[in-house]
Amino acid sequence: MKNQKDLAKLCIHTITTKPWSLEESLAHYAEKGIGGISVWTDAYAKMGPAKAGQLIADSPLEVVSLVRGGFFPAIAASDRQKAIDDNKRLLDEAAALGAPLIVLVVGADPNQSLAESRKQIQGGIEAILPMAQELGVKLGIEPLHPMYADTRSAISTLKQANDMAIAVDSDMLGVVIDVYHLWWDDQLQYEIKRSGENDLLFAYHICDWRVPTEDMLNDRGLMGEGCINIPQISQWVADTGFRGFEEVEIFSTRHWQTDQSVFLEKIINAYQDHA
Ligand code: ZN
């Protein structure tokens, strides 16, 4: 029998069990001994971040990150300023929630080059870093699969994320590795090592790539349902000395339509067997 993985190092994103309220997610995750929760803004839209933070503080779970900020690039300077203001508001929300990290989906504007979008992303991050420092909330650049390079992320590879984080050179800025976005990259092992050597590895997200994938956004697979060699990538991450949470982040219309308690059992089994 193989060793059981420690559920205390398992974190689940609220979006993964989207049909549940935050209270329901906390109760069900805690009952299973899951150690962490990453909170999407929609999970506290009604109650506000302070109330949500209190609920989590009163639970045995640790808040791992707030998801998500970013979307910095825009051709119009006024839109870029609005993005900076929105991200500053989000930093206040992260502090109220007690989240030590905001995951950044950095954005892209298809009416300009990706290089120009990346410059604006760096500018946006630099504009909010002093506030991040003051609040003690870190920022993690999450590279997205290149199929999203039109509007969601001009940063498609871990190399690009590492390069930017190294250029900005702040303790508060690092990277977020998500196997769904990066599994195909032949430089992944090298870049994960580089993230580790530069103390940039802030978070690690897992799920699977279904074959065929029927929807670009909401057809992510449970670990083991697809073609990603998750144990291999997890090993590369562990080899850097990373001791953070393994975060299950699945957007799936298929799974959201099922009984979420049964789905949570499947997540735990998939985590034990395929991650
Ligand atoms: Zn992710």
PDB file of C-alpha atoms and ligand atoms in Angstrom:
ATOM      1  CA  MET A   1       0.000   0.000   0.000  1.00  0.00           C
ATOM      2  CA  LYS A   2       1.319   3.417  -0.847  1.00  0.00           C
ATOM      3  CA  ASN A   3       1.772   6.087   1.768  1.00  0.00           C
ATOM      4  CA  GLN A   4      -1.226   8.278   2.474  1.00  0.00           C
ATOM      5  CA  LYS A   5      -0.622  11.939   1.751  1.00  0.00           C
ATOM      6  CA  ASP A   6      -1.200  14.310   4.624  1.00  0.00           C
ATOM      7  CA  LEU A   7      -4.511  16.146   4.202  1.00  0.00           C
ATOM      8  CA  ALA A   8      -3.159  18.878   6.482  1.00  0.00           C
ATOM      9  CA  LYS A   9      -1.150  20.046   3.435  1.00  0.00           C
ATOM     10  CA  LEU A  10      -4.136  19.872   1.104  1.00  0.00           C
ATOM     11  CA  CYS A  11      -5.862  23.151   0.289  1.00  0.00           C
ATOM     12  CA  ILE A  12      -9.040  23.528  -1.745  1.00  0.00           C
ATOM     13  CA  HIS A  13     -10.146  26.612  -3.668  1.00  0.00           C
ATOM     14  CA  THR A  14     -13.702  27.706  -2.896  1.00  0.00           C
ATOM     15  CA  ILE A  15     -14.396  27.787  -6.661  1.00  0.00           C
ATOM     16  CA  THR A  16     -13.757  24.019  -6.766  1.00  0.00           C
ATOM     17  CA  THR A  17     -16.934  23.427  -4.756  1.00  0.00           C
ATOM     18  CA  LYS A  18     -18.685  26.521  -6.106  1.00  0.00           C
ATOM     19  CA  PRO A  19     -22.256  25.362  -5.283  1.00  0.00           C
ATOM     20  CA  TRP A  20     -21.345  25.496  -1.565  1.00  0.00           C
ATOM     21  CA  SER A  21     -21.392  28.708   0.480  1.00  0.00           C
ATOM     22  CA  LEU A  22     -18.201  29.628   2.350  1.00  0.00           C
ATOM     23  CA  GLU A  23     -19.737  28.279   5.581  1.00  0.00           C
ATOM     24  CA  GLU A  24     -20.578  24.960   3.900  1.00  0.00           C
ATOM     25  CA  SER A  25     -17.117  24.672   2.356  1.00  0.00           C
ATOM     26  CA  LEU A  26     -15.429  25.333   5.702  1.00  0.00           C
ATOM     27  CA  ALA A  27     -17.594  22.790   7.500  1.00  0.00           C
ATOM     28  CA  HIS A  28     -17.096  20.054   4.908  1.00  0.00           C
ATOM     29  CA  TYR A  29     -13.355  20.633   4.410  1.00  0.00           C
ATOM     30  CA  ALA A  30     -12.777  20.726   8.187  1.00  0.00           C
ATOM     31  CA  GLU A  31     -14.738  17.515   8.692  1.00  0.00           C
ATOM     32  CA  LYS A  32     -12.286  15.756   6.343  1.00  0.00           C
ATOM     33  CA  GLY A  33      -9.194  17.182   8.007  1.00  0.00           C
ATOM     34  CA  ILE A  34      -8.231  19.362   5.047  1.00  0.00           C
ATOM     35  CA  GLY A  35      -5.774  22.007   6.192  1.00  0.00           C
ATOM     36  CA  GLY A  36      -6.161  24.953   3.854  1.00  0.00           C
ATOM     37  CA  ILE A  37      -8.651  27.051   1.917  1.00  0.00           C
ATOM     38  CA  SER A  38      -8.013  29.528  -0.879  1.00  0.00           C
ATOM     39  CA  VAL A  39     -10.827  32.017  -1.167  1.00  0.00           C
ATOM     40  CA  TRP A  40     -12.288  33.428  -4.364  1.00  0.00           C
ATOM     41  CA  THR A  41     -13.837  36.877  -4.078  1.00  0.00           C
ATOM     42  CA  ASP A  42     -17.317  35.602  -5.014  1.00  0.00           C
ATOM     43  CA  ALA A  43     -17.256  33.427  -1.867  1.00  0.00           C
ATOM     44  CA  TYR A  44     -17.454  36.525   0.370  1.00  0.00           C
ATOM     45  CA  ALA A  45     -19.261  38.928  -1.978  1.00  0.00           C
ATOM     46  CA  LYS A  46     -22.301  39.180   0.294  1.00  0.00           C
ATOM     47  CA  MET A  47     -20.759  38.980   3.776  1.00  0.00           C
ATOM     48  CA  GLY A  48     -17.588  40.968   3.046  1.00  0.00           C
ATOM     49  CA  PRO A  49     -13.967  39.956   3.653  1.00  0.00           C
ATOM     50  CA  ALA A  50     -13.823  40.737   7.396  1.00  0.00           C
ATOM     51  CA  LYS A  51     -16.762  38.445   8.236  1.00  0.00           C
ATOM     52  CA  ALA A  52     -15.286  35.771   5.954  1.00  0.00           C
ATOM     53  CA  GLY A  53     -11.930  36.128   7.667  1.00  0.00           C
ATOM     54  CA  GLN A  54     -13.606  35.693  11.071  1.00  0.00           C
ATOM     55  CA  LEU A  55     -15.388  32.522   9.898  1.00  0.00           C
ATOM     56  CA  ILE A  56     -12.068  31.065   8.723  1.00  0.00           C
ATOM     57  CA  ALA A  57     -10.255  32.134  11.895  1.00  0.00           C
ATOM     58  CA  ASP A  58     -12.948  30.331  13.903  1.00  0.00           C
ATOM     59  CA  SER A  59     -12.415  27.165  11.810  1.00  0.00           C
ATOM     60  CA  PRO A  60      -9.441  24.786  11.874  1.00  0.00           C
ATOM     61  CA  LEU A  61      -8.549  25.817   8.304  1.00  0.00           C
ATOM     62  CA  GLU A  62      -5.778  28.166   7.271  1.00  0.00           C
ATOM     63  CA  VAL A  63      -6.437  30.769   4.575  1.00  0.00           C
ATOM     64  CA  VAL A  64      -3.786  30.219   1.909  1.00  0.00           C
ATOM     65  CA  SER A  65      -4.589  32.840  -0.711  1.00  0.00           C
ATOM     66  CA  LEU A  66      -7.117  35.262  -2.097  1.00  0.00           C
ATOM     67  CA  VAL A  67      -7.979  34.600  -5.742  1.00  0.00           C
ATOM     68  CA  ARG A  68      -7.672  36.671  -7.832  1.00  0.00           C
ATOM     69  CA  GLY A  69      -6.254  40.100  -8.678  1.00  0.00           C
ATOM     70  CA  GLY A  70      -4.412  41.384 -11.720  1.00  0.00           C
ATOM     71  CA  PHE A  71      -5.742  42.344 -15.173  1.00  0.00           C
ATOM     72  CA  PHE A  72      -3.356  45.293 -15.389  1.00  0.00           C
ATOM     73  CA  PRO A  73      -2.838  45.951 -19.139  1.00  0.00           C
ATOM     74  CA  ALA A  74      -5.048  48.281 -21.148  1.00  0.00           C
ATOM     75  CA  ILE A  75      -4.410  50.670 -23.994  1.00  0.00           C
ATOM     76  CA  ALA A  76      -6.086  53.560 -22.142  1.00  0.00           C
ATOM     77  CA  ALA A  77      -4.107  54.988 -19.230  1.00  0.00           C
ATOM     78  CA  SER A  78      -7.352  55.606 -17.345  1.00  0.00           C
ATOM     79  CA  ASP A  79      -8.175  51.885 -17.538  1.00  0.00           C
ATOM     80  CA  ARG A  80      -4.709  50.996 -16.265  1.00  0.00           C
ATOM     81  CA  GLN A  81      -5.221  53.353 -13.327  1.00  0.00           C
ATOM     82  CA  LYS A  82      -8.588  51.773 -12.618  1.00  0.00           C
ATOM     83  CA  ALA A  83      -6.902  48.345 -12.547  1.00  0.00           C
ATOM     84  CA  ILE A  84      -4.349  49.633 -10.032  1.00  0.00           C
ATOM     85  CA  ASP A  85      -7.151  51.064  -7.864  1.00  0.00           C
ATOM     86  CA  ASP A  86      -9.060  47.763  -8.063  1.00  0.00           C
ATOM     87  CA  ASN A  87      -5.963  45.833  -6.998  1.00  0.00           C
ATOM     88  CA  LYS A  88      -5.371  48.178  -4.081  1.00  0.00           C
ATOM     89  CA  ARG A  89      -8.941  47.570  -2.956  1.00  0.00           C
ATOM     90  CA  LEU A  90      -8.252  43.851  -3.239  1.00  0.00           C
ATOM     91  CA  LEU A  91      -5.144  44.212  -1.080  1.00  0.00           C
ATOM     92  CA  ASP A  92      -7.339  45.723   1.650  1.00  0.00           C
ATOM     93  CA  GLU A  93      -9.726  42.800   1.247  1.00  0.00           C
ATOM     94  CA  ALA A  94      -6.878  40.277   1.522  1.00  0.00           C
ATOM     95  CA  ALA A  95      -5.728  41.947   4.736  1.00  0.00           C
ATOM     96  CA  ALA A  96      -9.275  41.872   6.145  1.00  0.00           C
ATOM     97  CA  LEU A  97      -9.581  38.214   5.166  1.00  0.00           C
ATOM     98  CA  GLY A  98      -6.226  37.363   6.711  1.00  0.00           C
ATOM     99  CA  ALA A  99      -4.880  36.036   3.394  1.00  0.00           C
ATOM    100  CA  PRO A 100      -1.071  36.150   3.103  1.00  0.00           C
ATOM    101  CA  LEU A 101      -1.109  36.066  -0.722  1.00  0.00           C
ATOM    102  CA  ILE A 102      -3.060  37.383  -3.695  1.00  0.00           C
ATOM    103  CA  VAL A 103      -2.891  35.267  -6.842  1.00  0.00           C
ATOM    104  CA  LEU A 104      -2.476  37.479  -9.897  1.00  0.00           C
ATOM    105  CA  VAL A 105      -4.060  36.637 -13.240  1.00  0.00           C
ATOM    106  CA  VAL A 106      -2.156  39.405 -14.896  1.00  0.00           C
ATOM    107  CA  GLY A 107      -4.323  40.154 -17.963  1.00  0.00           C
ATOM    108  CA  ALA A 108      -3.650  41.145 -21.570  1.00  0.00           C
ATOM    109  CA  ASP A 109      -5.101  43.638 -24.031  1.00  0.00           C
ATOM    110  CA  PRO A 110      -5.491  42.058 -27.501  1.00  0.00           C
ATOM    111  CA  ASN A 111      -5.294  45.501 -29.140  1.00  0.00           C
ATOM    112  CA  GLN A 112      -1.592  45.780 -28.361  1.00  0.00           C
ATOM    113  CA  SER A 113       1.433  43.478 -28.391  1.00  0.00           C
ATOM    114  CA  LEU A 114       2.004  40.932 -25.656  1.00  0.00           C
ATOM    115  CA  ALA A 115       5.336  42.618 -24.933  1.00  0.00           C
ATOM    116  CA  GLU A 116       3.563  45.942 -24.350  1.00  0.00           C
ATOM    117  CA  SER A 117       1.026  44.201 -22.104  1.00  0.00           C
ATOM    118  CA  ARG A 118       3.864  42.676 -20.102  1.00  0.00           C
ATOM    119  CA  LYS A 119       5.450  46.107 -19.605  1.00  0.00           C
ATOM    120  CA  GLN A 120       2.136  47.406 -18.283  1.00  0.00           C
ATOM    121  CA  ILE A 121       1.764  44.361 -16.025  1.00  0.00           C
ATOM    122  CA  GLN A 122       5.131  45.091 -14.468  1.00  0.00           C
ATOM    123  CA  GLY A 123       4.167  48.751 -14.061  1.00  0.00           C
ATOM    124  CA  GLY A 124       0.891  47.798 -12.394  1.00  0.00           C
ATOM    125  CA  ILE A 125       2.583  45.393  -9.999  1.00  0.00           C
ATOM    126  CA  GLU A 126       5.221  47.987  -9.088  1.00  0.00           C
ATOM    127  CA  ALA A 127       2.454  50.512  -8.401  1.00  0.00           C
ATOM    128  CA  ILE A 128       0.775  48.277  -5.805  1.00  0.00           C
ATOM    129  CA  LEU A 129       3.881  46.729  -4.224  1.00  0.00           C
ATOM    130  CA  PRO A 130       4.423  49.437  -1.579  1.00  0.00           C
ATOM    131  CA  MET A 131       0.904  48.850  -0.291  1.00  0.00           C
ATOM    132  CA  ALA A 132       1.404  45.070  -0.417  1.00  0.00           C
ATOM    133  CA  GLN A 133       4.558  45.519   1.654  1.00  0.00           C
ATOM    134  CA  GLU A 134       2.784  47.724   4.169  1.00  0.00           C
ATOM    135  CA  LEU A 135      -0.058  45.205   4.612  1.00  0.00           C
ATOM    136  CA  GLY A 136       2.199  42.146   4.533  1.00  0.00           C
ATOM    137  CA  VAL A 137       0.251  40.598   1.653  1.00  0.00           C
ATOM    138  CA  LYS A 138       2.373  38.897  -1.005  1.00  0.00           C
ATOM    139  CA  LEU A 139       1.629  38.863  -4.739  1.00  0.00           C
ATOM    140  CA  GLY A 140       2.040  35.786  -6.934  1.00  0.00           C
ATOM    141  CA  ILE A 141       2.170  35.918 -10.726  1.00  0.00           C
ATOM    142  CA  GLU A 142       0.336  32.890 -12.142  1.00  0.00           C
ATOM    143  CA  PRO A 143       1.312  32.181 -15.756  1.00  0.00           C
ATOM    144  CA  LEU A 144      -1.704  30.967 -17.752  1.00  0.00           C
ATOM    145  CA  HIS A 145      -1.825  28.532 -20.658  1.00  0.00           C
ATOM    146  CA  PRO A 146      -1.185  30.409 -23.946  1.00  0.00           C
ATOM    147  CA  MET A 147      -4.777  29.781 -25.063  1.00  0.00           C
ATOM    148  CA  TYR A 148      -5.593  32.672 -22.725  1.00  0.00           C
ATOM    149  CA  ALA A 149      -2.953  35.065 -24.073  1.00  0.00           C
ATOM    150  CA  ASP A 150      -5.578  37.179 -25.858  1.00  0.00           C
ATOM    151  CA  THR A 151      -7.283  38.708 -22.837  1.00  0.00           C
ATOM    152  CA  ARG A 152      -6.379  36.881 -19.628  1.00  0.00           C
ATOM    153  CA  SER A 153      -2.612  36.615 -19.432  1.00  0.00           C
ATOM    154  CA  ALA A 154       0.291  37.968 -21.447  1.00  0.00           C
ATOM    155  CA  ILE A 155       2.423  35.782 -19.176  1.00  0.00           C
ATOM    156  CA  SER A 156       2.204  32.235 -20.531  1.00  0.00           C
ATOM    157  CA  THR A 157       5.329  30.539 -19.223  1.00  0.00           C
ATOM    158  CA  LEU A 158       7.018  30.162 -15.878  1.00  0.00           C
ATOM    159  CA  LYS A 159      10.120  31.673 -17.491  1.00  0.00           C
ATOM    160  CA  GLN A 160       8.262  34.905 -18.196  1.00  0.00           C
ATOM    161  CA  ALA A 161       6.903  34.983 -14.631  1.00  0.00           C
ATOM    162  CA  ASN A 162      10.321  34.247 -13.123  1.00  0.00           C
ATOM    163  CA  ASP A 163      11.962  36.886 -15.328  1.00  0.00           C
ATOM    164  CA  MET A 164       9.495  39.540 -14.216  1.00  0.00           C
ATOM    165  CA  ALA A 165       9.677  38.641 -10.528  1.00  0.00           C
ATOM    166  CA  ILE A 166      13.482  38.671 -10.646  1.00  0.00           C
ATOM    167  CA  ALA A 167      13.481  42.036 -12.466  1.00  0.00           C
ATOM    168  CA  VAL A 168      11.138  43.617  -9.927  1.00  0.00           C
ATOM    169  CA  ASP A 169      13.199  42.167  -7.074  1.00  0.00           C
ATOM    170  CA  SER A 170      10.841  42.405  -4.098  1.00  0.00           C
ATOM    171  CA  ASP A 171      10.318  39.910  -1.259  1.00  0.00           C
ATOM    172  CA  MET A 172       6.605  40.458  -1.776  1.00  0.00           C
ATOM    173  CA  LEU A 173       6.509  39.263  -5.397  1.00  0.00           C
ATOM    174  CA  GLY A 174       6.770  35.648  -6.530  1.00  0.00           C
ATOM    175  CA  VAL A 175       5.122  33.098  -8.795  1.00  0.00           C
ATOM    176  CA  VAL A 176       2.253  30.623  -8.641  1.00  0.00           C
ATOM    177  CA  ILE A 177       2.667  27.304 -10.420  1.00  0.00           C
ATOM    178  CA  ASP A 178      -0.484  25.696 -11.796  1.00  0.00           C
ATOM    179  CA  VAL A 179      -0.025  22.343 -13.544  1.00  0.00           C
ATOM    180  CA  TYR A 180      -3.028  23.033 -15.809  1.00  0.00           C
ATOM    181  CA  HIS A 181      -1.267  26.011 -17.362  1.00  0.00           C
ATOM    182  CA  LEU A 182       2.325  24.776 -17.445  1.00  0.00           C
ATOM    183  CA  TRP A 183       2.404  20.976 -17.912  1.00  0.00           C
ATOM    184  CA  TRP A 184       3.265  21.187 -21.633  1.00  0.00           C
ATOM    185  CA  ASP A 185       6.386  23.381 -21.217  1.00  0.00           C
ATOM    186  CA  ASP A 186       9.671  21.554 -21.942  1.00  0.00           C
ATOM    187  CA  GLN A 187      11.508  24.093 -19.748  1.00  0.00           C
ATOM    188  CA  LEU A 188       9.245  23.516 -16.753  1.00  0.00           C
ATOM    189  CA  GLN A 189      11.630  21.495 -14.595  1.00  0.00           C
ATOM    190  CA  TYR A 190      14.403  24.041 -15.117  1.00  0.00           C
ATOM    191  CA  GLU A 191      12.141  27.024 -14.415  1.00  0.00           C
ATOM    192  CA  ILE A 192      10.667  25.438 -11.252  1.00  0.00           C
ATOM    193  CA  LYS A 193      14.214  24.986  -9.990  1.00  0.00           C
ATOM    194  CA  ARG A 194      14.908  28.621 -10.875  1.00  0.00           C
ATOM    195  CA  SER A 195      11.779  29.762  -8.978  1.00  0.00           C
ATOM    196  CA  GLY A 196      13.049  27.858  -5.954  1.00  0.00           C
ATOM    197  CA  GLU A 197      16.585  29.207  -6.149  1.00  0.00           C
ATOM    198  CA  ASN A 198      15.239  32.757  -6.209  1.00  0.00           C
ATOM    199  CA  ASP A 199      12.712  32.173  -3.369  1.00  0.00           C
ATOM    200  CA  LEU A 200       9.844  32.919  -5.730  1.00  0.00           C
ATOM    201  CA  LEU A 201       7.683  29.822  -5.347  1.00  0.00           C
ATOM    202  CA  PHE A 202       4.666  31.113  -3.434  1.00  0.00           C
ATOM    203  CA  ALA A 203       1.915  28.602  -4.324  1.00  0.00           C
ATOM    204  CA  TYR A 204       1.219  25.362  -6.177  1.00  0.00           C
ATOM    205  CA  HIS A 205      -2.112  24.519  -7.873  1.00  0.00           C
ATOM    206  CA  ILE A 206      -3.210  21.103  -9.146  1.00  0.00           C
ATOM    207  CA  CYS A 207      -5.964  19.644 -11.330  1.00  0.00           C
ATOM    208  CA  ASP A 208      -5.829  17.749 -14.650  1.00  0.00           C
ATOM    209  CA  TRP A 209      -6.106  18.377 -18.412  1.00  0.00           C
ATOM    210  CA  ARG A 210      -8.976  16.379 -19.874  1.00  0.00           C
ATOM    211  CA  VAL A 211      -8.690  14.793 -23.305  1.00  0.00           C
ATOM    212  CA  PRO A 212     -10.487  16.213 -25.134  1.00  0.00           C
ATOM    213  CA  THR A 213     -11.041  19.420 -23.206  1.00  0.00           C
ATOM    214  CA  GLU A 214     -14.514  20.575 -24.220  1.00  0.00           C
ATOM    215  CA  ASP A 215     -14.514  24.044 -22.718  1.00  0.00           C
ATOM    216  CA  MET A 216     -11.527  26.390 -22.445  1.00  0.00           C
ATOM    217  CA  LEU A 217     -12.509  27.537 -18.976  1.00  0.00           C
ATOM    218  CA  ASN A 218     -14.852  25.185 -17.170  1.00  0.00           C
ATOM    219  CA  ASP A 219     -13.761  21.674 -18.112  1.00  0.00           C
ATOM    220  CA  ARG A 220     -10.817  21.071 -15.808  1.00  0.00           C
ATOM    221  CA  GLY A 221     -10.329  17.509 -14.652  1.00  0.00           C
ATOM    222  CA  LEU A 222      -9.868  15.932 -11.283  1.00  0.00           C
ATOM    223  CA  MET A 223      -6.324  14.664 -10.785  1.00  0.00           C
ATOM    224  CA  GLY A 224      -6.082  11.392 -12.723  1.00  0.00           C
ATOM    225  CA  GLU A 225      -8.810  12.298 -15.233  1.00  0.00           C
ATOM    226  CA  GLY A 226      -6.378  13.723 -17.757  1.00  0.00           C
ATOM    227  CA  CYS A 227      -2.891  13.641 -19.243  1.00  0.00           C
ATOM    228  CA  ILE A 228      -0.778  15.681 -16.807  1.00  0.00           C
ATOM    229  CA  ASN A 229       1.994  13.857 -14.954  1.00  0.00           C
ATOM    230  CA  ILE A 230       1.147  15.576 -11.673  1.00  0.00           C
ATOM    231  CA  PRO A 231       3.391  13.446  -9.402  1.00  0.00           C
ATOM    232  CA  GLN A 232       6.378  14.371 -11.576  1.00  0.00           C
ATOM    233  CA  ILE A 233       5.660  18.117 -11.353  1.00  0.00           C
ATOM    234  CA  SER A 234       4.899  17.832  -7.613  1.00  0.00           C
ATOM    235  CA  GLN A 235       8.295  16.172  -7.179  1.00  0.00           C
ATOM    236  CA  TRP A 236      10.042  19.035  -9.002  1.00  0.00           C
ATOM    237  CA  VAL A 237       8.209  21.496  -6.737  1.00  0.00           C
ATOM    238  CA  ALA A 238       9.118  19.512  -3.594  1.00  0.00           C
ATOM    239  CA  ASP A 239      12.748  19.321  -4.770  1.00  0.00           C
ATOM    240  CA  THR A 240      13.008  23.120  -4.427  1.00  0.00           C
ATOM    241  CA  GLY A 241      12.279  22.782  -0.704  1.00  0.00           C
ATOM    242  CA  PHE A 242       8.701  24.026  -1.134  1.00  0.00           C
ATOM    243  CA  ARG A 243       6.684  22.972   1.904  1.00  0.00           C
ATOM    244  CA  GLY A 244       3.487  24.873   1.206  1.00  0.00           C
ATOM    245  CA  PHE A 245       0.033  23.576   0.394  1.00  0.00           C
ATOM    246  CA  GLU A 246      -0.994  21.564  -2.636  1.00  0.00           C
ATOM    247  CA  GLU A 247      -4.062  23.457  -3.808  1.00  0.00           C
ATOM    248  CA  VAL A 248      -6.871  21.784  -5.726  1.00  0.00           C
ATOM    249  CA  GLU A 249      -8.357  24.314  -8.128  1.00  0.00           C
ATOM    250  CA  ILE A 250     -10.936  22.846 -10.498  1.00  0.00           C
ATOM    251  CA  PHE A 251     -13.481  24.786 -12.553  1.00  0.00           C
ATOM    252  CA  SER A 252     -15.808  22.134 -13.906  1.00  0.00           C
ATOM    253  CA  THR A 253     -19.416  22.452 -14.975  1.00  0.00           C
ATOM    254  CA  ARG A 254     -19.528  18.634 -14.937  1.00  0.00           C
ATOM    255  CA  HIS A 255     -18.391  18.348 -11.335  1.00  0.00           C
ATOM    256  CA  TRP A 256     -20.419  21.345 -10.108  1.00  0.00           C
ATOM    257  CA  GLN A 257     -23.556  19.539 -11.285  1.00  0.00           C
ATOM    258  CA  THR A 258     -22.855  16.597  -8.978  1.00  0.00           C
ATOM    259  CA  ASP A 259     -23.372  16.149  -5.224  1.00  0.00           C
ATOM    260  CA  GLN A 260     -20.507  18.199  -3.761  1.00  0.00           C
ATOM    261  CA  SER A 261     -20.024  15.861  -0.788  1.00  0.00           C
ATOM    262  CA  VAL A 262     -19.412  12.985  -3.195  1.00  0.00           C
ATOM    263  CA  PHE A 263     -17.151  15.253  -5.252  1.00  0.00           C
ATOM    264  CA  LEU A 264     -15.133  16.138  -2.138  1.00  0.00           C
ATOM    265  CA  GLU A 265     -14.577  12.412  -1.477  1.00  0.00           C
ATOM    266  CA  LYS A 266     -13.361  12.057  -5.068  1.00  0.00           C
ATOM    267  CA  ILE A 267     -10.993  15.003  -4.631  1.00  0.00           C
ATOM    268  CA  ILE A 268      -9.446  13.412  -1.543  1.00  0.00           C
ATOM    269  CA  ASN A 269      -9.077  10.031  -3.284  1.00  0.00           C
ATOM    270  CA  ALA A 270      -7.606  11.669  -6.407  1.00  0.00           C
ATOM    271  CA  TYR A 271      -5.198  13.621  -4.212  1.00  0.00           C
ATOM    272  CA  GLN A 272      -4.059  10.397  -2.534  1.00  0.00           C
ATOM    273  CA  ASP A 273      -3.711   8.435  -5.786  1.00  0.00           C
ATOM    274  CA  HIS A 274      -2.741  10.902  -8.531  1.00  0.00           C
ATOM    275  CA  ALA A 275      -0.966  13.939  -7.051  1.00  0.00           C
TER     276      ALA A 275
HETATM  277 ZN    ZN B   1      -4.339  28.246 -10.547  1.00  0.00          ZN
END
